[in-house]
mmCIF file of C-alpha atoms in Angstrom:
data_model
loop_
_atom_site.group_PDB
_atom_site.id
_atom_site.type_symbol
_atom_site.label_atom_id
_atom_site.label_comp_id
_atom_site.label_asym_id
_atom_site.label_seq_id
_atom_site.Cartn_x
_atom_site.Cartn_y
_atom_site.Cartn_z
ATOM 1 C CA UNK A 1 -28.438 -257.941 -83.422
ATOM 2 C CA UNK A 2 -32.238 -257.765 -83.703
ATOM 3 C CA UNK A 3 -34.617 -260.022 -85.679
ATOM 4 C CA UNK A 4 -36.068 -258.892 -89.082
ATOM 5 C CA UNK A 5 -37.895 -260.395 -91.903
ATOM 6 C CA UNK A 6 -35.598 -259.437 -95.279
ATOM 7 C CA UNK A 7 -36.178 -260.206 -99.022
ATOM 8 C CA UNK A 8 -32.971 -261.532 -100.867
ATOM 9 C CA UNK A 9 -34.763 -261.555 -103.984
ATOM 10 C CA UNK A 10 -38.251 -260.845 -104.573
ATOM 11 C CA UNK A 11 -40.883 -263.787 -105.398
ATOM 12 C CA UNK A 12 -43.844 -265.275 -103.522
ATOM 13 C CA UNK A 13 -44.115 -265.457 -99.682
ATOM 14 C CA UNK A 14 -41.490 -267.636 -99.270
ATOM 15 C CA UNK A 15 -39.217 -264.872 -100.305
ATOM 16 C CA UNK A 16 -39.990 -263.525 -96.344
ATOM 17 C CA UNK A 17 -36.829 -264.564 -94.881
ATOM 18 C CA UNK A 18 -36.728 -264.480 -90.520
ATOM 19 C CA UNK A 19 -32.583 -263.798 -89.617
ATOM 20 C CA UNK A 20 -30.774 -262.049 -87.456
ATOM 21 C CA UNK A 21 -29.441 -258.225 -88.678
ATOM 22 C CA UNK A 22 -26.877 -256.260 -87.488
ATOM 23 C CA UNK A 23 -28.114 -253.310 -85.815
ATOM 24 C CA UNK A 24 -25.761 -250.183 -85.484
ATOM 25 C CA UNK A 25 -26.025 -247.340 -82.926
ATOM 26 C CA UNK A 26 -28.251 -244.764 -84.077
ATOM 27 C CA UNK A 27 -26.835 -242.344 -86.255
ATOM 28 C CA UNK A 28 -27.063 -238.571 -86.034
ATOM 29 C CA UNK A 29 -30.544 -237.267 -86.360
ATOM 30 C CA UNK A 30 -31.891 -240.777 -85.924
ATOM 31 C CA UNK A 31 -34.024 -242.808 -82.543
ATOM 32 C CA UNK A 32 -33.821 -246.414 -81.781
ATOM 33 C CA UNK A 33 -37.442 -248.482 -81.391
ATOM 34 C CA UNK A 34 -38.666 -251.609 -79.695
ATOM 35 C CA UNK A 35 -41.219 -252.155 -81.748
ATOM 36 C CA UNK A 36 -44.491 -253.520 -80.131
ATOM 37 C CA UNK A 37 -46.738 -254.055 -83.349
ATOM 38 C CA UNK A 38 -45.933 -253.895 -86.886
ATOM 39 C CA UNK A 39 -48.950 -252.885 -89.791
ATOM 40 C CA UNK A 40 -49.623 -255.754 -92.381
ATOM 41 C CA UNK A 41 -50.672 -253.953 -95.746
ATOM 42 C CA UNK A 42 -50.476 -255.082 -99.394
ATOM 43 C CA UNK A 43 -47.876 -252.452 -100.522
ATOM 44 C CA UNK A 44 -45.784 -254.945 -98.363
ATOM 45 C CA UNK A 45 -46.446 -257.552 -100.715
ATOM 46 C CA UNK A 46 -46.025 -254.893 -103.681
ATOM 47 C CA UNK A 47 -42.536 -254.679 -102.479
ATOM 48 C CA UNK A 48 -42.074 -258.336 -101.946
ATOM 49 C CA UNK A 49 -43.289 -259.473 -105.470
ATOM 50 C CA UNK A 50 -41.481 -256.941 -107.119
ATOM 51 C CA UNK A 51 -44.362 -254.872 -108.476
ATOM 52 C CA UNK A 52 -42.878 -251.880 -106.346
ATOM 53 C CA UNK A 53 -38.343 -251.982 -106.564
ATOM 54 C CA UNK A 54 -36.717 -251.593 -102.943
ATOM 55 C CA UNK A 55 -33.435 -249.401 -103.260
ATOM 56 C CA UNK A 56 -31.606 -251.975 -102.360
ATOM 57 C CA UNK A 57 -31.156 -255.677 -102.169
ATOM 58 C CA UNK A 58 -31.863 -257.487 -99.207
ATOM 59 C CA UNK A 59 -34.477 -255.206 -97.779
ATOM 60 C CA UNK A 60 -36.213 -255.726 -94.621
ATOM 61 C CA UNK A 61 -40.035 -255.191 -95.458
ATOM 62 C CA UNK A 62 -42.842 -253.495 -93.830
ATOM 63 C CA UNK A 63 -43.375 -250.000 -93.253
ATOM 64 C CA UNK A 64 -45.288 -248.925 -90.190
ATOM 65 C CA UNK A 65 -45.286 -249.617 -86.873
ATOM 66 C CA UNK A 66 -45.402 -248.438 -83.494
ATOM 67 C CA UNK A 67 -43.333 -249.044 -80.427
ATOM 68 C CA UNK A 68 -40.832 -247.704 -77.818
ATOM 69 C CA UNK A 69 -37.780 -245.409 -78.294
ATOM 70 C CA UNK A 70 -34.502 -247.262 -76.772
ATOM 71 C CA UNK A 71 -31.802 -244.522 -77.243
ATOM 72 C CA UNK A 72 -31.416 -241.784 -79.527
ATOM 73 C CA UNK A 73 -28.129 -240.285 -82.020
ATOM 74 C CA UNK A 74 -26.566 -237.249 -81.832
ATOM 75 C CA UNK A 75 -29.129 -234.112 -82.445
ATOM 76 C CA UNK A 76 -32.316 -235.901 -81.397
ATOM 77 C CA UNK A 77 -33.915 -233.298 -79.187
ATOM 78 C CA UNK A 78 -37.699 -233.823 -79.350
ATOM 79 C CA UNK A 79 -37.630 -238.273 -78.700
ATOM 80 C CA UNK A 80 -36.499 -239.577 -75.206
ATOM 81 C CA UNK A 81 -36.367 -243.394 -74.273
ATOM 82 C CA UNK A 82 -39.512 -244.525 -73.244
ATOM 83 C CA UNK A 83 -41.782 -242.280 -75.232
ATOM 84 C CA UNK A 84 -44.058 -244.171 -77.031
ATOM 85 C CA UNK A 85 -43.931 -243.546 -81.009
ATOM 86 C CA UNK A 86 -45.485 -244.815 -84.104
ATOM 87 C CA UNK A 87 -44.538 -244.075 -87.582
ATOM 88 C CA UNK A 88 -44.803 -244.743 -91.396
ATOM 89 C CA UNK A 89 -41.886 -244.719 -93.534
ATOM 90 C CA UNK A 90 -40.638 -246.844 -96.523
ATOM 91 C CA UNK A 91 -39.602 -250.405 -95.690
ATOM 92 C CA UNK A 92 -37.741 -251.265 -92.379
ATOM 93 C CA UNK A 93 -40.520 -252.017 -90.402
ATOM 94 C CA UNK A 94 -40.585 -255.823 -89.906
ATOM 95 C CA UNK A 95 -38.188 -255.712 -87.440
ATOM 96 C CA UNK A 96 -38.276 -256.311 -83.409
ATOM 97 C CA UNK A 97 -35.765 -253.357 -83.333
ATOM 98 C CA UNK A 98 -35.153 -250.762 -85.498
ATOM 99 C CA UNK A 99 -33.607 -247.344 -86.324
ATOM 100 C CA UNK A 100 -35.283 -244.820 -88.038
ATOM 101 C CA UNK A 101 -34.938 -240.672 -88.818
ATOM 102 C CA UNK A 102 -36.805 -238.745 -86.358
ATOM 103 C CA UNK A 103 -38.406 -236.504 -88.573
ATOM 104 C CA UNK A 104 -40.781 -239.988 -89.672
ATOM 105 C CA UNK A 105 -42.073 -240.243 -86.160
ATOM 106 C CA UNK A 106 -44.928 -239.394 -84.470
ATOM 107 C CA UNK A 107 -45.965 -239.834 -80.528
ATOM 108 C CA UNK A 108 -48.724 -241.592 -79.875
ATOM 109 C CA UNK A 109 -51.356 -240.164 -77.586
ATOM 110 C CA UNK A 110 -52.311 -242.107 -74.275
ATOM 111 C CA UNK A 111 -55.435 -242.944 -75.747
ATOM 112 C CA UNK A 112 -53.598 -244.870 -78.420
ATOM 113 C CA UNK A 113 -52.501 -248.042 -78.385
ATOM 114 C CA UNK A 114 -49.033 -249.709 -79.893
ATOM 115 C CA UNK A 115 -51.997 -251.965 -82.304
ATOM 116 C CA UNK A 116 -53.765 -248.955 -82.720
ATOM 117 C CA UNK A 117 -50.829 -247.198 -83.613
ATOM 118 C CA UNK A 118 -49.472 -249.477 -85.722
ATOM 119 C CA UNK A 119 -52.043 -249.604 -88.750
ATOM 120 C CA UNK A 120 -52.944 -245.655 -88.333
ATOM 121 C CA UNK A 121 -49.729 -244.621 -89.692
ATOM 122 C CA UNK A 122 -50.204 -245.776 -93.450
ATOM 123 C CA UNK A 123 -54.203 -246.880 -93.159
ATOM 124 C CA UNK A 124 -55.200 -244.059 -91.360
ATOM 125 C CA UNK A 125 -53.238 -241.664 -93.051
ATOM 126 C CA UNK A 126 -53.677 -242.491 -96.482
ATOM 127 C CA UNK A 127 -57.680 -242.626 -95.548
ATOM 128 C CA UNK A 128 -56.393 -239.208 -93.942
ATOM 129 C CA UNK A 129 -55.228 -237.526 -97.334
ATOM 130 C CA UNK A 130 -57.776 -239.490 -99.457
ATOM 131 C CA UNK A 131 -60.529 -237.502 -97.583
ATOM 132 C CA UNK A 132 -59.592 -234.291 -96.855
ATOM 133 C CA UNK A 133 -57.081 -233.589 -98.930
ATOM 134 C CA UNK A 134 -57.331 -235.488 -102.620
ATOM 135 C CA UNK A 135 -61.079 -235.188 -102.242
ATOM 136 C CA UNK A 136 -62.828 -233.184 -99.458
ATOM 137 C CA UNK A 137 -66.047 -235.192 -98.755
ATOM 138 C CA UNK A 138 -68.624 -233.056 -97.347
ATOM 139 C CA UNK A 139 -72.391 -233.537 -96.366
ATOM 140 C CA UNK A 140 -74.276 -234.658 -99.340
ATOM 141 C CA UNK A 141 -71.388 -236.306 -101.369
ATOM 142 C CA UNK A 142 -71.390 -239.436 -102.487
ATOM 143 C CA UNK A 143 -68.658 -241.873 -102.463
ATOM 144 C CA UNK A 144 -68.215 -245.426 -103.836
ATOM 145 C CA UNK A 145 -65.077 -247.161 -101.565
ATOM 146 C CA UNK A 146 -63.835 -250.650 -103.014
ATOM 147 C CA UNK A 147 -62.823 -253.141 -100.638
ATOM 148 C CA UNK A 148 -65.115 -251.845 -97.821
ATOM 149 C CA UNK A 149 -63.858 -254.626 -95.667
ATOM 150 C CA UNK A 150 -60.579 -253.760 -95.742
ATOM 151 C CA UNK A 151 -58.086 -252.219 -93.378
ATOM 152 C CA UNK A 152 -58.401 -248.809 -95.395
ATOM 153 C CA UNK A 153 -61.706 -249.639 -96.658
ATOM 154 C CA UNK A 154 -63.026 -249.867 -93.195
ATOM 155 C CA UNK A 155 -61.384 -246.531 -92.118
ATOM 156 C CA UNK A 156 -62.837 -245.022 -94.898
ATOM 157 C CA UNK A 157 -66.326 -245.867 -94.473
ATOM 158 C CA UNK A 158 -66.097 -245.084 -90.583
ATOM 159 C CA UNK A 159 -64.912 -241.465 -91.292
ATOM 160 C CA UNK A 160 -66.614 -240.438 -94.457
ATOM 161 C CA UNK A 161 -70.099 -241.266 -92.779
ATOM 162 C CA UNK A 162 -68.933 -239.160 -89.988
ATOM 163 C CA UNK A 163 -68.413 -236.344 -92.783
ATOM 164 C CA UNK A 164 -71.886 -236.541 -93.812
ATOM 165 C CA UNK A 165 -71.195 -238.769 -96.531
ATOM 166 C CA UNK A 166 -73.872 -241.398 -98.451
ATOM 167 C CA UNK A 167 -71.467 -244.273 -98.545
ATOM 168 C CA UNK A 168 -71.727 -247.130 -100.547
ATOM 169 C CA UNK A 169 -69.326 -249.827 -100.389
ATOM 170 C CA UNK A 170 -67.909 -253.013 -102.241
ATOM 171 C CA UNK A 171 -66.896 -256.112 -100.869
ATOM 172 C CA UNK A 172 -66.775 -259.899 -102.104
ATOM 173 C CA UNK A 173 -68.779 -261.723 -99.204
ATOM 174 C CA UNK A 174 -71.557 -261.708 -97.120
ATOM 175 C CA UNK A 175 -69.319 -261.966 -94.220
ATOM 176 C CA UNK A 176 -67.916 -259.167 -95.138
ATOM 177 C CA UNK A 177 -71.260 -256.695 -96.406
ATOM 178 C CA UNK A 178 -72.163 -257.259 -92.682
ATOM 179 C CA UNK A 179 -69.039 -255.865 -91.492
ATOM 180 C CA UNK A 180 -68.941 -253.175 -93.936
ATOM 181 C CA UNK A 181 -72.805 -252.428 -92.718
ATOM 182 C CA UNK A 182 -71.624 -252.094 -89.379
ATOM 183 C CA UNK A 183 -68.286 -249.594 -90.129
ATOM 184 C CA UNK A 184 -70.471 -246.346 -91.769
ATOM 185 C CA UNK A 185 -71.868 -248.097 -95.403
ATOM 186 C CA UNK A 186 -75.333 -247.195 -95.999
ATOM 187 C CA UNK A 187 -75.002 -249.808 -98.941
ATOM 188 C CA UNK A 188 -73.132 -252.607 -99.781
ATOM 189 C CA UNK A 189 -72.828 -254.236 -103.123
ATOM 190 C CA UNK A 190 -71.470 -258.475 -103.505
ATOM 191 C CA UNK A 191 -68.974 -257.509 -106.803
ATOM 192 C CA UNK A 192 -69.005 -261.063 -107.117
ATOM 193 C CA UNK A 193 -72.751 -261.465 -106.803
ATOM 194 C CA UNK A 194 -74.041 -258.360 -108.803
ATOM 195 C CA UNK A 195 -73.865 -256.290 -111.750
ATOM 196 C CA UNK A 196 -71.898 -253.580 -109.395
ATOM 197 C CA UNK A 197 -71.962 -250.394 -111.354
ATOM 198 C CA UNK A 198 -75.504 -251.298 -112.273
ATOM 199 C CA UNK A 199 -76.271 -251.578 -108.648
ATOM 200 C CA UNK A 200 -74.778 -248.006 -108.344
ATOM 201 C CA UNK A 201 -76.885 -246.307 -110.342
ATOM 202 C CA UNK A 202 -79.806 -247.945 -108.655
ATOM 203 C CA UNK A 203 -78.971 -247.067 -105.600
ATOM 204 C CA UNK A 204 -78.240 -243.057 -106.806
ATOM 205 C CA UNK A 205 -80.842 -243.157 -109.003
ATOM 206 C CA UNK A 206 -78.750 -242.713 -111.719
ATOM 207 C CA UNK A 207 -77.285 -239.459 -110.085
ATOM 208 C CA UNK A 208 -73.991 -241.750 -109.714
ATOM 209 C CA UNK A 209 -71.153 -240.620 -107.105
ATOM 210 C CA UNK A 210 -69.144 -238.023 -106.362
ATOM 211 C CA UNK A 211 -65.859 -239.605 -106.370
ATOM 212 C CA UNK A 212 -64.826 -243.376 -106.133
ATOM 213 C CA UNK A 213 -62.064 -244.328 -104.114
ATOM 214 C CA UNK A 214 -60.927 -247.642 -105.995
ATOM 215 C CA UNK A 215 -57.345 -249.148 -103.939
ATOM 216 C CA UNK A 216 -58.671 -252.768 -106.363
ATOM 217 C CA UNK A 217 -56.957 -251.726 -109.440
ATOM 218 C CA UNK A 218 -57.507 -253.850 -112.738
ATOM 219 C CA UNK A 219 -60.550 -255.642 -111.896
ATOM 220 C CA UNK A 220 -62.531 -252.472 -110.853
ATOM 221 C CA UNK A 221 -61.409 -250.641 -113.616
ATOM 222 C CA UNK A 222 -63.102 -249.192 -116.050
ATOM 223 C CA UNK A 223 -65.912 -250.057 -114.084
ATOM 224 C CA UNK A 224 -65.410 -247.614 -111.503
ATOM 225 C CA UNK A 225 -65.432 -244.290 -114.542
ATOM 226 C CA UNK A 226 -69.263 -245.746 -114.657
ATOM 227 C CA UNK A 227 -70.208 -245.144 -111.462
ATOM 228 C CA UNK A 228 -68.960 -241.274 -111.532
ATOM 229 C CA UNK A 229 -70.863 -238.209 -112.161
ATOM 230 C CA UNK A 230 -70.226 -235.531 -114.663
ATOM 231 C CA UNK A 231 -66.748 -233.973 -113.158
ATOM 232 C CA UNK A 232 -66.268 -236.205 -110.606
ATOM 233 C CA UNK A 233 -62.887 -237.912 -109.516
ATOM 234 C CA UNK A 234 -61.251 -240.846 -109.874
ATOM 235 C CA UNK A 235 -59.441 -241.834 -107.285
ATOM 236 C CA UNK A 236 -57.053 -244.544 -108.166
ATOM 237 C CA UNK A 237 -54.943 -245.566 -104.912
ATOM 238 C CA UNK A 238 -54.162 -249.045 -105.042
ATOM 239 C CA UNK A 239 -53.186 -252.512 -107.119
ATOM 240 C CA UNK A 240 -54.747 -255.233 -105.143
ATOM 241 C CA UNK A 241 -55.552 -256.948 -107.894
ATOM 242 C CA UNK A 242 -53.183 -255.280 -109.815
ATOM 243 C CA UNK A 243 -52.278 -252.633 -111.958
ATOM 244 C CA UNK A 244 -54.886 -249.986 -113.404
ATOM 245 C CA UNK A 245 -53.913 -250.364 -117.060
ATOM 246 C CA UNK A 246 -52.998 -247.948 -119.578
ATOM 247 C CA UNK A 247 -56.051 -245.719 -120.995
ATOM 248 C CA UNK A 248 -57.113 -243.281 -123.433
ATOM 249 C CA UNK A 249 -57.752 -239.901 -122.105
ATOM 250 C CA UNK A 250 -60.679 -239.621 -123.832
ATOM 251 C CA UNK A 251 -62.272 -242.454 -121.713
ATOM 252 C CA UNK A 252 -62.385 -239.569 -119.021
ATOM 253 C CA UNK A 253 -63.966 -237.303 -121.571
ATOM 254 C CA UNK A 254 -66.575 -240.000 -122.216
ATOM 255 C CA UNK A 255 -67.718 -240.724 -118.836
ATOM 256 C CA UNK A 256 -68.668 -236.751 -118.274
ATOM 257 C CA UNK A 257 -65.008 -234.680 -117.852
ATOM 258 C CA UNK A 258 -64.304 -237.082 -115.459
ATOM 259 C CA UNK A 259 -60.825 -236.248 -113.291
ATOM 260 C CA UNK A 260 -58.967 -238.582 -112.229
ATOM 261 C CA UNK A 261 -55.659 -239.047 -110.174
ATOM 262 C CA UNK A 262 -53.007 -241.986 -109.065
ATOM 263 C CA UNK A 263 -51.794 -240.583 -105.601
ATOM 264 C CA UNK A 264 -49.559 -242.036 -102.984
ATOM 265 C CA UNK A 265 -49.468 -241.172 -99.477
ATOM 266 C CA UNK A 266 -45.607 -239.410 -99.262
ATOM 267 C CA UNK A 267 -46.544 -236.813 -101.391
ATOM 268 C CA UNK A 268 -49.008 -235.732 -98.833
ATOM 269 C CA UNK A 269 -47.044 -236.160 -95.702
ATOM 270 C CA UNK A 270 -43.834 -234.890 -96.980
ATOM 271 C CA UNK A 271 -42.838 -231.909 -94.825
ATOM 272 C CA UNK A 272 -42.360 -232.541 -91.035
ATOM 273 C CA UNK A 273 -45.844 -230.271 -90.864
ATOM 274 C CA UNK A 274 -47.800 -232.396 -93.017
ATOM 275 C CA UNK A 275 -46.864 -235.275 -91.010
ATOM 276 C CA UNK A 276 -47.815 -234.116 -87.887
ATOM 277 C CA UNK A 277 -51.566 -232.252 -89.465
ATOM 278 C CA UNK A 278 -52.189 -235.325 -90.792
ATOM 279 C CA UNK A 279 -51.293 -237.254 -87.458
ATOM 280 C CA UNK A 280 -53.050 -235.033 -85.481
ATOM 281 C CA UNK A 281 -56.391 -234.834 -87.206
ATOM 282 C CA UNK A 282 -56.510 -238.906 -87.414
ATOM 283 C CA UNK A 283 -55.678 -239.273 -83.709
ATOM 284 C CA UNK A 284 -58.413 -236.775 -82.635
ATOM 285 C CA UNK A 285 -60.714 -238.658 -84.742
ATOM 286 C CA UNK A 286 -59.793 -241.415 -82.674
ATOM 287 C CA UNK A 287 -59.926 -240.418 -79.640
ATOM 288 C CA UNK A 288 -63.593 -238.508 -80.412
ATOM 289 C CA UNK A 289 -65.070 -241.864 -81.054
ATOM 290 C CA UNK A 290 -65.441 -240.647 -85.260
ATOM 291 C CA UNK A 291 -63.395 -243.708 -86.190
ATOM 292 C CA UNK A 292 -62.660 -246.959 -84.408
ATOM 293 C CA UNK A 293 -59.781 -249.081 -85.277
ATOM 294 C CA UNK A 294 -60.643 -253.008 -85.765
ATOM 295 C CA UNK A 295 -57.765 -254.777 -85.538
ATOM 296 C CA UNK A 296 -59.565 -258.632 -86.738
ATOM 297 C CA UNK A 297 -55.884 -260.628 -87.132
ATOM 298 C CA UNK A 298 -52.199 -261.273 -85.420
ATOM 299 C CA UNK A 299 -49.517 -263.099 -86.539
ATOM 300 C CA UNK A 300 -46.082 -263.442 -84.677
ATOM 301 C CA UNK A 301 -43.127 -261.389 -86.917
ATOM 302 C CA UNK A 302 -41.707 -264.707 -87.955
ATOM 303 C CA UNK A 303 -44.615 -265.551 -89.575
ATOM 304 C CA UNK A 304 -45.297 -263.123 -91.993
ATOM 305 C CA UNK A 305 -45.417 -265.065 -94.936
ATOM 306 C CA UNK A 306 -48.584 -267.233 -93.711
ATOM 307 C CA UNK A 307 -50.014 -263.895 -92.794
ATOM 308 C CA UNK A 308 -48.905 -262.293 -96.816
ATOM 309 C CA UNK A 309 -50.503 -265.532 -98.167
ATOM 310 C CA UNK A 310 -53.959 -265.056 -95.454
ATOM 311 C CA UNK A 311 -53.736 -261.002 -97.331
ATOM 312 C CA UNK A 312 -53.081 -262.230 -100.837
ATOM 313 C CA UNK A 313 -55.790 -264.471 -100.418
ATOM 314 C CA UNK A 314 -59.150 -262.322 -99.363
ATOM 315 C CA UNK A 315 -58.915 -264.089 -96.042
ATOM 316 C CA UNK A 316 -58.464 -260.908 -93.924
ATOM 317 C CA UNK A 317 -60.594 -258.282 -93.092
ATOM 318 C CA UNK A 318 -59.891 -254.927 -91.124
ATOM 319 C CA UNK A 319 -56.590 -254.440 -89.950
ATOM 320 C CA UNK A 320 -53.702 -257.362 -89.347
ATOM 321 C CA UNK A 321 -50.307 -256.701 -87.701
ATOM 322 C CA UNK A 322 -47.456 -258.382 -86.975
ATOM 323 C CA UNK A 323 -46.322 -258.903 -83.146
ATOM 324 C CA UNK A 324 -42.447 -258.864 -82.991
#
């Protein structure tokens, strides 16, 4: 048996459930984790709610996390117990055991802790792919990055500075401008305080950004077509405050043959090579001092709905995991 935190039918926080599970022996192909620390993010709550449909009802939510392989199935060649592994994959991962396909892991350097770990795998690869792959910010661009404060948005800012960026970030406190200030922004606009895309085009002098990477949704939208120059991209990526919602094409057309795309992080990692070029690049950055990982909040496992309702809420910022 191992303890998990399942969703018998989706709703509010309270639809986090803490039970035991029946745990089978790893199958063929697959490795058995101790988890350590589990990555809080709102496509958890996505799930949870609804907004995003689980295969299958219960579910046990969450989906990354780092930890220790136990044992291993039939065919595992390249995991042994003890080696110390991280992964993302979807759902499974609040959990204080767990098993899991081998192809989703990755081993986690020295250097790299279980915490650390344990938000790179979806933060730091979807800032990963967001940079370098959907977009490939170079010296000179600019970028606009919602929710600077955030676990991604902090990532983001950290590494596309390091790129040679001009970074210019939103968030919805002081609290967390300074923050933001101190994680690679060169600005920071209050979107609660300011006429944001007005702010924008002060601050570019009406040159306007490269590409926006907008993980807000609905209230940053269309908003965040202003703030893009002629042939820029769009960079739609999350729903925190829900769904982008339907738009003419034209709009696109309007704001300067703008481009714009909706993409999701498993159709960037999804061969085995991917995975570990994706990995590989984020833990160097790491370990070369590009990006540092600020892990501000940790909640035990069994109480992950005070820590959905603490996400929900605005009252996070950085990274939060869950200690099983």
């Amino acid at each position: 048996m191992t303890k998990a935190m399942r969703v018998h039918q989706v709703g509010g926080p309270e639809a986090l459930v803490y039970e035991d599970v029946e745990l089978p022996p790893p199958g063929d192909g697959e490795v058995r984790i101790r988890q350590h620390a589990v990555g809080l993010n709102f496509i958890d709550v996505y799930y949870r709610t609804g907004l995003y449909k689980a295969p299958t009802t219960p579910f046990v939510a969450g989906n990354e996390a780092a930890g220790e392989v136990v044992s291993v199935g039939p065919h595992v060649t390249n995991f042994h117990p003890g080696d110390r592994v991280a992964y993302y994959t979807n759902l499974g991962g609040y959990a204080t055991e767990r098993n899991i396909d081998a192809t989703r892991l990755v081993k986690l350097p020295d250097h790299i802790t279980y915490e650390q770990g344990a938000v790179l795998m979806l933060k730091g690869l979807t800032v990963w792919y967001l940079l370098h792959k959907t977009f490939k910010v170079e010296p000179g661009h600019r970028v606009l990055i919602h929710a600077a404060a955030g676990g991604i948005g902090l990532l983001a800012c950290q590494w596309a500075r390091a790129l040679g960026a001009h970074v210019i970030g939103t968030v919805g406190s002081k609290a967390k401008a300074d923050i933001a200030l101190a994680n690679g922004c060169d600005h920071v606009i209050l979107y609660n305080e300011e006429d944001w895309v007005a702010r924008v085009k002060q601050i570019s002098r009406n040159e306007l950004c490269d590409v926006v990477y907008d993980g807000v949704g609905k209230a940053t939208f269309p908003g965040s077509l202003s703030c893009i120059k002629p042939r820029g991209l769009f960079v739609s990526f999350g729903n925190a405050s829900g769904p982008v919602p339907p738009f003419a094409l034209t709009e696109l057309n309007n704001h300067g043959s703008l481009f714009a795309t909706r993409p999701k992080l498993n159709d960037y990692i999804g061969t085995r090579k991917e995975l570990i070029e994706g990995a590989d690049t984020l833990f160097s950055a790491v370990i070369e001092g590009k990006l540092h990982v600020p892990i501000n909040h940790a909640y035990a496992l069994k109480d992950a709905a005070k820590a959905h309702i603490d996400l929900e809420g605005r009252a996070t910022t950085g990274a939060s995991i869950l200690k099983p």
